[in-house]
Amino acid sequence: MKIIRNILDLNKAIKDFKNFGFVPTMGGIHQGHISLIKKSQKQCKKTIVSIFVNPTQFNDNNDFKKYPRNLKIDIKILKKIKVDFLFIPNVREIYKKKIKNFKLYKNDKILCVNHRKGHFEGVLNIMNRLLNVIKAKYVFLGEKDYQQLFLIKKYLGKKYQFKIINCITVRDKNKVALSTRIKLLNKKNYYKVSLISKYLLKLKRELSINISRYNLSLLIKQNIKKLEDLYKIKIDYLEFRNEKNLNKFNKRGKYRLFIAYYLEKVRLIDNY
Ligand code: PAF
């Protein structure tokens, strides 16, 4: 595995490759990332992974500071699974060029956009910078961050000639969606997350039998109250959205149930 720390070396290293897959990460490599990488390795000649904890997408400086980092272990794992290139730039390197920031359209101001000021502008900013240098044919992104995947496709899909490959959420045996943030949970809270996840998976299963007979806004209200009371969490949102365009679900087409909540100080998101 070739480790690259600056854009000049990156350009040199990848100039001869066309068919390569890109897996952007902020490190804390887990089975979810590994499944994206494996998919890329199957589909592409070469795979490049980036690790960069992007400060501009954190709306809370404490959250940025606390974000789990362990580069040594990450490198070990990525070497073991035979990643071709690992790009680990620092902040100065990646932000040295002046590039205009993205402004979100009004109809994209939903779900996490309304709760994490500037977060997705930061995600689009970094992805724009990374894709500018990593001209990947395929970008592998997990459906756990479904809104992120949707916005990257919408705002950057036309600018660069890449295809996003949606990868299904990897859950552990307790139905917890794998993410770097779950490393911040203690045992008791991890258990709560697993119960919440099982609860919502069951709810979605029950609804899928005949969704038309439910009053969805009432059902949402009742379930927010129930989950908040039962697990002492603070829910930012629990919403049904159309899978294709993230419009409010009107009982037509495929939908997903989206949740974001705080469990003590850790903010978690998921969708089912
Ligand atoms: O999902 C993540 O890890 C990050 O948001 C991403 C896409 C690597 C951009 O920093």
PDB file of C-alpha atoms and ligand atoms in Angstrom:
ATOM      1  CA  MET A   1       0.000   0.000   0.000  1.00  0.00           C
ATOM      2  CA  LYS A   2       1.371   3.373  -0.983  1.00  0.00           C
ATOM      3  CA  ILE A   3       0.827   6.096   1.597  1.00  0.00           C
ATOM      4  CA  ILE A   4       0.532   9.571   0.120  1.00  0.00           C
ATOM      5  CA  ARG A   5       0.462  12.799   2.095  1.00  0.00           C
ATOM      6  CA  ASN A   6       0.317  15.550  -0.501  1.00  0.00           C
ATOM      7  CA  ILE A   7      -1.464  16.364  -3.735  1.00  0.00           C
ATOM      8  CA  LEU A   8       1.685  16.465  -5.868  1.00  0.00           C
ATOM      9  CA  ASP A   9       2.647  12.912  -4.911  1.00  0.00           C
ATOM     10  CA  LEU A  10      -0.939  11.814  -5.336  1.00  0.00           C
ATOM     11  CA  ASN A  11      -1.061  13.150  -8.900  1.00  0.00           C
ATOM     12  CA  LYS A  12       2.159  11.323  -9.720  1.00  0.00           C
ATOM     13  CA  ALA A  13       1.015   8.067  -8.171  1.00  0.00           C
ATOM     14  CA  ILE A  14      -2.367   7.819  -9.865  1.00  0.00           C
ATOM     15  CA  LYS A  15      -1.764   9.482 -13.231  1.00  0.00           C
ATOM     16  CA  ASP A  16      -1.607   6.183 -15.131  1.00  0.00           C
ATOM     17  CA  PHE A  17      -4.799   4.716 -13.706  1.00  0.00           C
ATOM     18  CA  LYS A  18      -8.268   5.381 -15.027  1.00  0.00           C
ATOM     19  CA  ASN A  19     -10.501   2.743 -13.573  1.00  0.00           C
ATOM     20  CA  PHE A  20     -10.148   3.345  -9.888  1.00  0.00           C
ATOM     21  CA  GLY A  21     -12.509   3.366  -6.977  1.00  0.00           C
ATOM     22  CA  PHE A  22     -12.411   5.874  -4.160  1.00  0.00           C
ATOM     23  CA  VAL A  23     -13.491   5.324  -0.569  1.00  0.00           C
ATOM     24  CA  PRO A  24     -13.417   8.609   1.395  1.00  0.00           C
ATOM     25  CA  THR A  25     -13.272   8.223   5.182  1.00  0.00           C
ATOM     26  CA  MET A  26     -12.465  10.101   8.346  1.00  0.00           C
ATOM     27  CA  GLY A  27     -10.639   7.096   9.716  1.00  0.00           C
ATOM     28  CA  GLY A  28     -11.638   4.863  12.594  1.00  0.00           C
ATOM     29  CA  ILE A  29     -11.784   2.108  10.004  1.00  0.00           C
ATOM     30  CA  HIS A  30     -14.476  -0.484  10.803  1.00  0.00           C
ATOM     31  CA  GLN A  31     -16.289  -3.308   9.023  1.00  0.00           C
ATOM     32  CA  GLY A  32     -18.564  -0.791   7.295  1.00  0.00           C
ATOM     33  CA  HIS A  33     -15.554   0.863   5.626  1.00  0.00           C
ATOM     34  CA  ILE A  34     -14.064  -2.525   4.872  1.00  0.00           C
ATOM     35  CA  SER A  35     -17.208  -3.589   3.031  1.00  0.00           C
ATOM     36  CA  LEU A  36     -16.972  -0.422   0.861  1.00  0.00           C
ATOM     37  CA  ILE A  37     -13.315  -1.139   0.148  1.00  0.00           C
ATOM     38  CA  LYS A  38     -14.003  -4.773  -0.742  1.00  0.00           C
ATOM     39  CA  LYS A  39     -16.729  -3.663  -3.139  1.00  0.00           C
ATOM     40  CA  SER A  40     -14.330  -1.236  -4.779  1.00  0.00           C
ATOM     41  CA  GLN A  41     -11.606  -3.879  -5.058  1.00  0.00           C
ATOM     42  CA  LYS A  42     -14.046  -6.213  -6.780  1.00  0.00           C
ATOM     43  CA  GLN A  43     -15.193  -3.604  -9.273  1.00  0.00           C
ATOM     44  CA  CYS A  44     -12.087  -1.499  -9.923  1.00  0.00           C
ATOM     45  CA  LYS A  45      -8.471  -2.076 -10.924  1.00  0.00           C
ATOM     46  CA  LYS A  46      -7.155   0.109  -8.113  1.00  0.00           C
ATOM     47  CA  THR A  47      -8.635   1.401  -4.891  1.00  0.00           C
ATOM     48  CA  ILE A  48      -7.745   4.591  -3.111  1.00  0.00           C
ATOM     49  CA  VAL A  49      -8.856   5.319   0.443  1.00  0.00           C
ATOM     50  CA  SER A  50      -8.577   8.727   2.076  1.00  0.00           C
ATOM     51  CA  ILE A  51      -8.427   9.448   5.777  1.00  0.00           C
ATOM     52  CA  PHE A  52      -9.055  13.037   6.713  1.00  0.00           C
ATOM     53  CA  VAL A  53     -10.981  14.275   9.736  1.00  0.00           C
ATOM     54  CA  ASN A  54     -12.468  17.283   8.048  1.00  0.00           C
ATOM     55  CA  PRO A  55     -12.772  20.236  10.461  1.00  0.00           C
ATOM     56  CA  THR A  56     -15.204  22.213   8.283  1.00  0.00           C
ATOM     57  CA  GLN A  57     -17.966  19.638   8.631  1.00  0.00           C
ATOM     58  CA  PHE A  58     -18.049  19.775  12.428  1.00  0.00           C
ATOM     59  CA  ASN A  59     -20.435  22.384  13.738  1.00  0.00           C
ATOM     60  CA  ASP A  60     -19.209  21.708  17.263  1.00  0.00           C
ATOM     61  CA  ASN A  61     -15.516  22.034  18.028  1.00  0.00           C
ATOM     62  CA  ASN A  62     -15.766  19.627  20.963  1.00  0.00           C
ATOM     63  CA  ASP A  63     -17.218  16.997  18.664  1.00  0.00           C
ATOM     64  CA  PHE A  64     -14.257  17.525  16.304  1.00  0.00           C
ATOM     65  CA  LYS A  65     -11.767  17.161  19.138  1.00  0.00           C
ATOM     66  CA  LYS A  66     -13.441  14.043  20.493  1.00  0.00           C
ATOM     67  CA  TYR A  67     -13.838  12.345  17.104  1.00  0.00           C
ATOM     68  CA  PRO A  68     -12.088   8.937  17.402  1.00  0.00           C
ATOM     69  CA  ARG A  69      -8.733   8.851  15.619  1.00  0.00           C
ATOM     70  CA  ASN A  70      -6.281   6.014  15.379  1.00  0.00           C
ATOM     71  CA  LEU A  71      -4.155   6.293  12.298  1.00  0.00           C
ATOM     72  CA  LYS A  72      -1.698   3.560  13.264  1.00  0.00           C
ATOM     73  CA  ILE A  73      -4.406   0.920  13.582  1.00  0.00           C
ATOM     74  CA  ASP A  74      -6.184   2.206  10.452  1.00  0.00           C
ATOM     75  CA  ILE A  75      -2.986   1.851   8.405  1.00  0.00           C
ATOM     76  CA  LYS A  76      -2.471  -1.672   9.698  1.00  0.00           C
ATOM     77  CA  ILE A  77      -5.997  -2.707   8.699  1.00  0.00           C
ATOM     78  CA  LEU A  78      -5.799  -1.083   5.267  1.00  0.00           C
ATOM     79  CA  LYS A  79      -2.436  -2.717   4.566  1.00  0.00           C
ATOM     80  CA  LYS A  80      -3.827  -6.080   5.560  1.00  0.00           C
ATOM     81  CA  ILE A  81      -6.741  -5.838   3.129  1.00  0.00           C
ATOM     82  CA  LYS A  82      -4.376  -4.691   0.372  1.00  0.00           C
ATOM     83  CA  VAL A  83      -5.617  -1.204  -0.392  1.00  0.00           C
ATOM     84  CA  ASP A  84      -3.507   0.233  -3.243  1.00  0.00           C
ATOM     85  CA  PHE A  85      -3.285   3.886  -2.151  1.00  0.00           C
ATOM     86  CA  LEU A  86      -3.947   5.658   1.112  1.00  0.00           C
ATOM     87  CA  PHE A  87      -4.240   9.438   0.970  1.00  0.00           C
ATOM     88  CA  ILE A  88      -3.752  11.180   4.336  1.00  0.00           C
ATOM     89  CA  PRO A  89      -3.364  14.905   3.727  1.00  0.00           C
ATOM     90  CA  ASN A  90      -3.234  17.486   6.503  1.00  0.00           C
ATOM     91  CA  VAL A  91      -5.532  20.512   6.796  1.00  0.00           C
ATOM     92  CA  ARG A  92      -3.043  22.930   5.232  1.00  0.00           C
ATOM     93  CA  GLU A  93      -2.496  20.710   2.215  1.00  0.00           C
ATOM     94  CA  ILE A  94      -6.143  20.120   1.473  1.00  0.00           C
ATOM     95  CA  TYR A  95      -7.371  23.677   2.138  1.00  0.00           C
ATOM     96  CA  LYS A  96      -4.522  25.620   0.548  1.00  0.00           C
ATOM     97  CA  LYS A  97      -6.476  26.400  -2.608  1.00  0.00           C
ATOM     98  CA  LYS A  98      -9.299  28.939  -2.449  1.00  0.00           C
ATOM     99  CA  ILE A  99     -12.506  27.285  -3.629  1.00  0.00           C
ATOM    100  CA  LYS A 100     -15.984  28.745  -3.350  1.00  0.00           C
ATOM    101  CA  ASN A 101     -18.197  27.022  -0.824  1.00  0.00           C
ATOM    102  CA  PHE A 102     -21.480  25.354  -1.757  1.00  0.00           C
ATOM    103  CA  LYS A 103     -24.848  26.829  -0.876  1.00  0.00           C
ATOM    104  CA  LEU A 104     -27.656  24.365  -0.377  1.00  0.00           C
ATOM    105  CA  TYR A 105     -30.945  24.812  -2.240  1.00  0.00           C
ATOM    106  CA  LYS A 106     -33.990  25.544  -0.135  1.00  0.00           C
ATOM    107  CA  ASN A 107     -35.557  22.141  -0.702  1.00  0.00           C
ATOM    108  CA  ASP A 108     -32.422  20.419   0.625  1.00  0.00           C
ATOM    109  CA  LYS A 109     -32.827  22.086   4.000  1.00  0.00           C
ATOM    110  CA  ILE A 110     -34.260  18.997   5.660  1.00  0.00           C
ATOM    111  CA  LEU A 111     -33.222  16.323   8.188  1.00  0.00           C
ATOM    112  CA  CYS A 112     -29.640  16.918   9.404  1.00  0.00           C
ATOM    113  CA  VAL A 113     -29.271  20.163   7.452  1.00  0.00           C
ATOM    114  CA  ASN A 114     -31.699  21.741   9.913  1.00  0.00           C
ATOM    115  CA  HIS A 115     -29.828  20.457  12.941  1.00  0.00           C
ATOM    116  CA  ARG A 116     -26.135  20.668  12.055  1.00  0.00           C
ATOM    117  CA  LYS A 117     -25.456  24.138  10.750  1.00  0.00           C
ATOM    118  CA  GLY A 118     -22.830  24.136   8.025  1.00  0.00           C
ATOM    119  CA  HIS A 119     -22.215  20.390   8.225  1.00  0.00           C
ATOM    120  CA  PHE A 120     -23.144  19.437   4.679  1.00  0.00           C
ATOM    121  CA  GLU A 121     -21.558  22.553   3.208  1.00  0.00           C
ATOM    122  CA  GLY A 122     -18.380  21.242   4.891  1.00  0.00           C
ATOM    123  CA  VAL A 123     -18.906  17.740   3.497  1.00  0.00           C
ATOM    124  CA  LEU A 124     -19.466  19.076  -0.023  1.00  0.00           C
ATOM    125  CA  ASN A 125     -16.468  21.350   0.315  1.00  0.00           C
ATOM    126  CA  ILE A 126     -14.102  18.510   1.254  1.00  0.00           C
ATOM    127  CA  MET A 127     -15.566  16.074  -1.269  1.00  0.00           C
ATOM    128  CA  ASN A 128     -15.190  18.736  -3.965  1.00  0.00           C
ATOM    129  CA  ARG A 129     -11.511  19.163  -3.035  1.00  0.00           C
ATOM    130  CA  LEU A 130     -10.871  15.425  -2.862  1.00  0.00           C
ATOM    131  CA  LEU A 131     -12.614  14.655  -6.152  1.00  0.00           C
ATOM    132  CA  ASN A 132     -10.762  17.501  -7.796  1.00  0.00           C
ATOM    133  CA  VAL A 133      -7.512  15.607  -7.252  1.00  0.00           C
ATOM    134  CA  ILE A 134      -8.784  12.042  -7.120  1.00  0.00           C
ATOM    135  CA  LYS A 135     -10.549  11.720 -10.433  1.00  0.00           C
ATOM    136  CA  ALA A 136     -12.173   8.432  -9.497  1.00  0.00           C
ATOM    137  CA  LYS A 137     -14.518   6.544 -11.754  1.00  0.00           C
ATOM    138  CA  TYR A 138     -16.481   5.170  -8.818  1.00  0.00           C
ATOM    139  CA  VAL A 139     -17.020   6.558  -5.322  1.00  0.00           C
ATOM    140  CA  PHE A 140     -18.221   4.119  -2.678  1.00  0.00           C
ATOM    141  CA  LEU A 141     -20.469   5.566   0.012  1.00  0.00           C
ATOM    142  CA  GLY A 142     -22.509   3.934   2.759  1.00  0.00           C
ATOM    143  CA  GLU A 143     -26.272   4.271   3.008  1.00  0.00           C
ATOM    144  CA  LYS A 144     -26.034   4.855   6.729  1.00  0.00           C
ATOM    145  CA  ASP A 145     -25.246   8.473   5.818  1.00  0.00           C
ATOM    146  CA  TYR A 146     -28.044   8.530   3.296  1.00  0.00           C
ATOM    147  CA  GLN A 147     -28.519  12.301   3.172  1.00  0.00           C
ATOM    148  CA  GLN A 148     -24.780  12.762   2.667  1.00  0.00           C
ATOM    149  CA  LEU A 149     -24.802  10.288  -0.198  1.00  0.00           C
ATOM    150  CA  PHE A 150     -27.846  12.016  -1.725  1.00  0.00           C
ATOM    151  CA  LEU A 151     -26.302  15.504  -1.514  1.00  0.00           C
ATOM    152  CA  ILE A 152     -22.891  14.447  -2.844  1.00  0.00           C
ATOM    153  CA  LYS A 153     -24.618  12.859  -5.822  1.00  0.00           C
ATOM    154  CA  LYS A 154     -26.784  15.925  -6.389  1.00  0.00           C
ATOM    155  CA  TYR A 155     -24.153  18.654  -6.009  1.00  0.00           C
ATOM    156  CA  LEU A 156     -21.007  16.944  -7.301  1.00  0.00           C
ATOM    157  CA  GLY A 157     -22.263  14.168  -9.574  1.00  0.00           C
ATOM    158  CA  LYS A 158     -22.456  16.430 -12.604  1.00  0.00           C
ATOM    159  CA  LYS A 159     -19.261  18.346 -11.962  1.00  0.00           C
ATOM    160  CA  TYR A 160     -17.104  15.222 -11.913  1.00  0.00           C
ATOM    161  CA  GLN A 161     -17.534  12.159 -14.061  1.00  0.00           C
ATOM    162  CA  PHE A 162     -17.902   9.644 -11.284  1.00  0.00           C
ATOM    163  CA  LYS A 163     -20.594   7.214 -10.326  1.00  0.00           C
ATOM    164  CA  ILE A 164     -21.628   6.784  -6.740  1.00  0.00           C
ATOM    165  CA  ILE A 165     -22.034   3.230  -5.619  1.00  0.00           C
ATOM    166  CA  ASN A 166     -24.534   3.035  -2.761  1.00  0.00           C
ATOM    167  CA  CYS A 167     -23.468   0.439  -0.234  1.00  0.00           C
ATOM    168  CA  ILE A 168     -25.973  -0.962   2.223  1.00  0.00           C
ATOM    169  CA  THR A 169     -25.551  -0.229   5.906  1.00  0.00           C
ATOM    170  CA  VAL A 170     -23.498  -2.840   7.725  1.00  0.00           C
ATOM    171  CA  ARG A 171     -24.982  -3.763  11.120  1.00  0.00           C
ATOM    172  CA  ASP A 172     -23.376  -5.820  13.845  1.00  0.00           C
ATOM    173  CA  LYS A 173     -25.091  -8.794  15.442  1.00  0.00           C
ATOM    174  CA  ASN A 174     -27.041  -6.448  17.730  1.00  0.00           C
ATOM    175  CA  LYS A 175     -28.388  -4.467  14.742  1.00  0.00           C
ATOM    176  CA  VAL A 176     -26.252  -1.426  15.511  1.00  0.00           C
ATOM    177  CA  ALA A 177     -25.191   0.347  12.319  1.00  0.00           C
ATOM    178  CA  LEU A 178     -21.410   0.430  12.258  1.00  0.00           C
ATOM    179  CA  SER A 179     -19.896   3.879  12.527  1.00  0.00           C
ATOM    180  CA  THR A 180     -16.794   5.463  13.985  1.00  0.00           C
ATOM    181  CA  ARG A 181     -18.946   7.329  16.497  1.00  0.00           C
ATOM    182  CA  ILE A 182     -20.174   4.183  18.243  1.00  0.00           C
ATOM    183  CA  LYS A 183     -16.660   3.940  19.667  1.00  0.00           C
ATOM    184  CA  LEU A 184     -17.696   6.896  21.857  1.00  0.00           C
ATOM    185  CA  LEU A 185     -20.453   4.896  23.574  1.00  0.00           C
ATOM    186  CA  ASN A 186     -20.107   3.108  26.872  1.00  0.00           C
ATOM    187  CA  LYS A 187     -21.552  -0.393  27.255  1.00  0.00           C
ATOM    188  CA  LYS A 188     -24.871   0.761  28.663  1.00  0.00           C
ATOM    189  CA  ASN A 189     -25.442   3.275  25.872  1.00  0.00           C
ATOM    190  CA  TYR A 190     -24.349   0.852  23.178  1.00  0.00           C
ATOM    191  CA  TYR A 191     -27.018  -1.516  24.484  1.00  0.00           C
ATOM    192  CA  LYS A 192     -29.602   1.286  24.273  1.00  0.00           C
ATOM    193  CA  VAL A 193     -28.620   1.997  20.663  1.00  0.00           C
ATOM    194  CA  SER A 194     -29.110  -1.652  19.841  1.00  0.00           C
ATOM    195  CA  LEU A 195     -32.604  -1.626  21.409  1.00  0.00           C
ATOM    196  CA  ILE A 196     -33.550   1.545  19.532  1.00  0.00           C
ATOM    197  CA  SER A 197     -32.329   0.035  16.290  1.00  0.00           C
ATOM    198  CA  LYS A 198     -34.274  -3.185  16.831  1.00  0.00           C
ATOM    199  CA  TYR A 199     -37.366  -1.160  17.728  1.00  0.00           C
ATOM    200  CA  LEU A 200     -37.215   0.877  14.512  1.00  0.00           C
ATOM    201  CA  LEU A 201     -36.450  -2.131  12.330  1.00  0.00           C
ATOM    202  CA  LYS A 202     -39.534  -3.824  13.773  1.00  0.00           C
ATOM    203  CA  LEU A 203     -41.635  -0.701  13.266  1.00  0.00           C
ATOM    204  CA  LYS A 204     -40.618  -0.505   9.624  1.00  0.00           C
ATOM    205  CA  ARG A 205     -41.374  -4.204   9.150  1.00  0.00           C
ATOM    206  CA  GLU A 206     -44.824  -3.839  10.669  1.00  0.00           C
ATOM    207  CA  LEU A 207     -45.626  -0.774   8.584  1.00  0.00           C
ATOM    208  CA  SER A 208     -44.588  -2.403   5.356  1.00  0.00           C
ATOM    209  CA  ILE A 209     -47.526  -4.827   5.604  1.00  0.00           C
ATOM    210  CA  ASN A 210     -50.059  -2.072   4.920  1.00  0.00           C
ATOM    211  CA  ILE A 211     -48.752   1.434   5.363  1.00  0.00           C
ATOM    212  CA  SER A 212     -51.831   3.105   3.886  1.00  0.00           C
ATOM    213  CA  ARG A 213     -53.910   2.433   6.978  1.00  0.00           C
ATOM    214  CA  TYR A 214     -51.637   4.417   9.316  1.00  0.00           C
ATOM    215  CA  ASN A 215     -51.793   8.082  10.242  1.00  0.00           C
ATOM    216  CA  LEU A 216     -48.059   8.685   9.815  1.00  0.00           C
ATOM    217  CA  SER A 217     -47.741  12.041  11.541  1.00  0.00           C
ATOM    218  CA  LEU A 218     -49.542  10.726  14.600  1.00  0.00           C
ATOM    219  CA  LEU A 219     -47.446   7.566  14.547  1.00  0.00           C
ATOM    220  CA  ILE A 220     -44.261   9.643  14.426  1.00  0.00           C
ATOM    221  CA  LYS A 221     -45.367  11.808  17.348  1.00  0.00           C
ATOM    222  CA  GLN A 222     -46.235   8.771  19.445  1.00  0.00           C
ATOM    223  CA  ASN A 223     -42.985   7.012  18.661  1.00  0.00           C
ATOM    224  CA  ILE A 224     -40.813  10.052  19.381  1.00  0.00           C
ATOM    225  CA  LYS A 225     -42.432  10.309  22.809  1.00  0.00           C
ATOM    226  CA  LYS A 226     -42.102   6.596  23.449  1.00  0.00           C
ATOM    227  CA  LEU A 227     -38.435   6.417  22.441  1.00  0.00           C
ATOM    228  CA  GLU A 228     -37.501   9.572  24.340  1.00  0.00           C
ATOM    229  CA  ASP A 229     -39.230   8.375  27.515  1.00  0.00           C
ATOM    230  CA  LEU A 230     -37.981   4.828  27.307  1.00  0.00           C
ATOM    231  CA  TYR A 231     -34.340   5.448  26.453  1.00  0.00           C
ATOM    232  CA  LYS A 232     -33.801   9.000  27.735  1.00  0.00           C
ATOM    233  CA  ILE A 233     -32.661  10.246  24.372  1.00  0.00           C
ATOM    234  CA  LYS A 234     -33.267  13.587  22.670  1.00  0.00           C
ATOM    235  CA  ILE A 235     -34.554  13.071  19.145  1.00  0.00           C
ATOM    236  CA  ASP A 236     -33.661  15.712  16.536  1.00  0.00           C
ATOM    237  CA  TYR A 237     -35.996  14.103  14.014  1.00  0.00           C
ATOM    238  CA  LEU A 238     -37.817  10.902  13.176  1.00  0.00           C
ATOM    239  CA  GLU A 239     -39.233  11.143   9.662  1.00  0.00           C
ATOM    240  CA  PHE A 240     -40.431   9.118   6.734  1.00  0.00           C
ATOM    241  CA  ARG A 241     -38.885  10.280   3.491  1.00  0.00           C
ATOM    242  CA  ASN A 242     -39.112   9.132  -0.082  1.00  0.00           C
ATOM    243  CA  GLU A 243     -35.990   7.122  -0.885  1.00  0.00           C
ATOM    244  CA  LYS A 244     -35.469   8.624  -4.319  1.00  0.00           C
ATOM    245  CA  ASN A 245     -35.740  12.366  -3.722  1.00  0.00           C
ATOM    246  CA  LEU A 246     -35.967  12.667   0.089  1.00  0.00           C
ATOM    247  CA  ASN A 247     -39.323  14.419  -0.223  1.00  0.00           C
ATOM    248  CA  LYS A 248     -41.812  13.864   2.577  1.00  0.00           C
ATOM    249  CA  PHE A 249     -43.240  10.382   2.121  1.00  0.00           C
ATOM    250  CA  ASN A 250     -46.810  10.454   0.848  1.00  0.00           C
ATOM    251  CA  LYS A 251     -47.384   6.700   0.923  1.00  0.00           C
ATOM    252  CA  ARG A 252     -46.259   6.250  -2.669  1.00  0.00           C
ATOM    253  CA  GLY A 253     -43.006   4.600  -3.740  1.00  0.00           C
ATOM    254  CA  LYS A 254     -40.140   3.393  -1.592  1.00  0.00           C
ATOM    255  CA  TYR A 255     -39.411   5.135   1.661  1.00  0.00           C
ATOM    256  CA  ARG A 256     -36.949   5.194   4.507  1.00  0.00           C
ATOM    257  CA  LEU A 257     -37.409   6.018   8.145  1.00  0.00           C
ATOM    258  CA  PHE A 258     -34.735   8.506   9.245  1.00  0.00           C
ATOM    259  CA  ILE A 259     -33.660   9.219  12.798  1.00  0.00           C
ATOM    260  CA  ALA A 260     -31.120  11.474  14.492  1.00  0.00           C
ATOM    261  CA  TYR A 261     -30.802  11.628  18.255  1.00  0.00           C
ATOM    262  CA  TYR A 262     -28.582  12.486  21.139  1.00  0.00           C
ATOM    263  CA  LEU A 263     -27.693   9.846  23.660  1.00  0.00           C
ATOM    264  CA  GLU A 264     -26.055  11.878  26.381  1.00  0.00           C
ATOM    265  CA  LYS A 265     -23.561  13.928  24.337  1.00  0.00           C
ATOM    266  CA  VAL A 266     -23.187  11.568  21.364  1.00  0.00           C
ATOM    267  CA  ARG A 267     -25.265  12.344  18.262  1.00  0.00           C
ATOM    268  CA  LEU A 268     -26.259   9.314  16.232  1.00  0.00           C
ATOM    269  CA  ILE A 269     -28.042   8.935  12.905  1.00  0.00           C
ATOM    270  CA  ASP A 270     -29.531   5.941  11.161  1.00  0.00           C
ATOM    271  CA  ASN A 271     -32.159   5.043   8.583  1.00  0.00           C
ATOM    272  CA  TYR A 272     -34.237   1.950   7.941  1.00  0.00           C
TER     273      TYR A 272
HETATM  274  O1  PAF B   1     -18.717  10.015   5.847  1.00  0.00           O
HETATM  275  C1  PAF B   1     -17.596  10.479   6.133  1.00  0.00           C
HETATM  276  O2  PAF B   1     -16.741   9.826   6.701  1.00  0.00           O
HETATM  277  C2  PAF B   1     -17.274  11.908   5.750  1.00  0.00           C
HETATM  278  O3  PAF B   1     -18.396  12.720   5.857  1.00  0.00           O
HETATM  279  C3  PAF B   1     -16.626  12.050   4.354  1.00  0.00           C
HETATM  280  C4  PAF B   1     -17.562  11.595   3.265  1.00  0.00           C
HETATM  281  C5  PAF B   1     -15.344  11.249   4.319  1.00  0.00           C
HETATM  282  C6  PAF B   1     -16.269  13.521   4.098  1.00  0.00           C
HETATM  283  O4  PAF B   1     -15.424  14.027   5.063  1.00  0.00           O
END
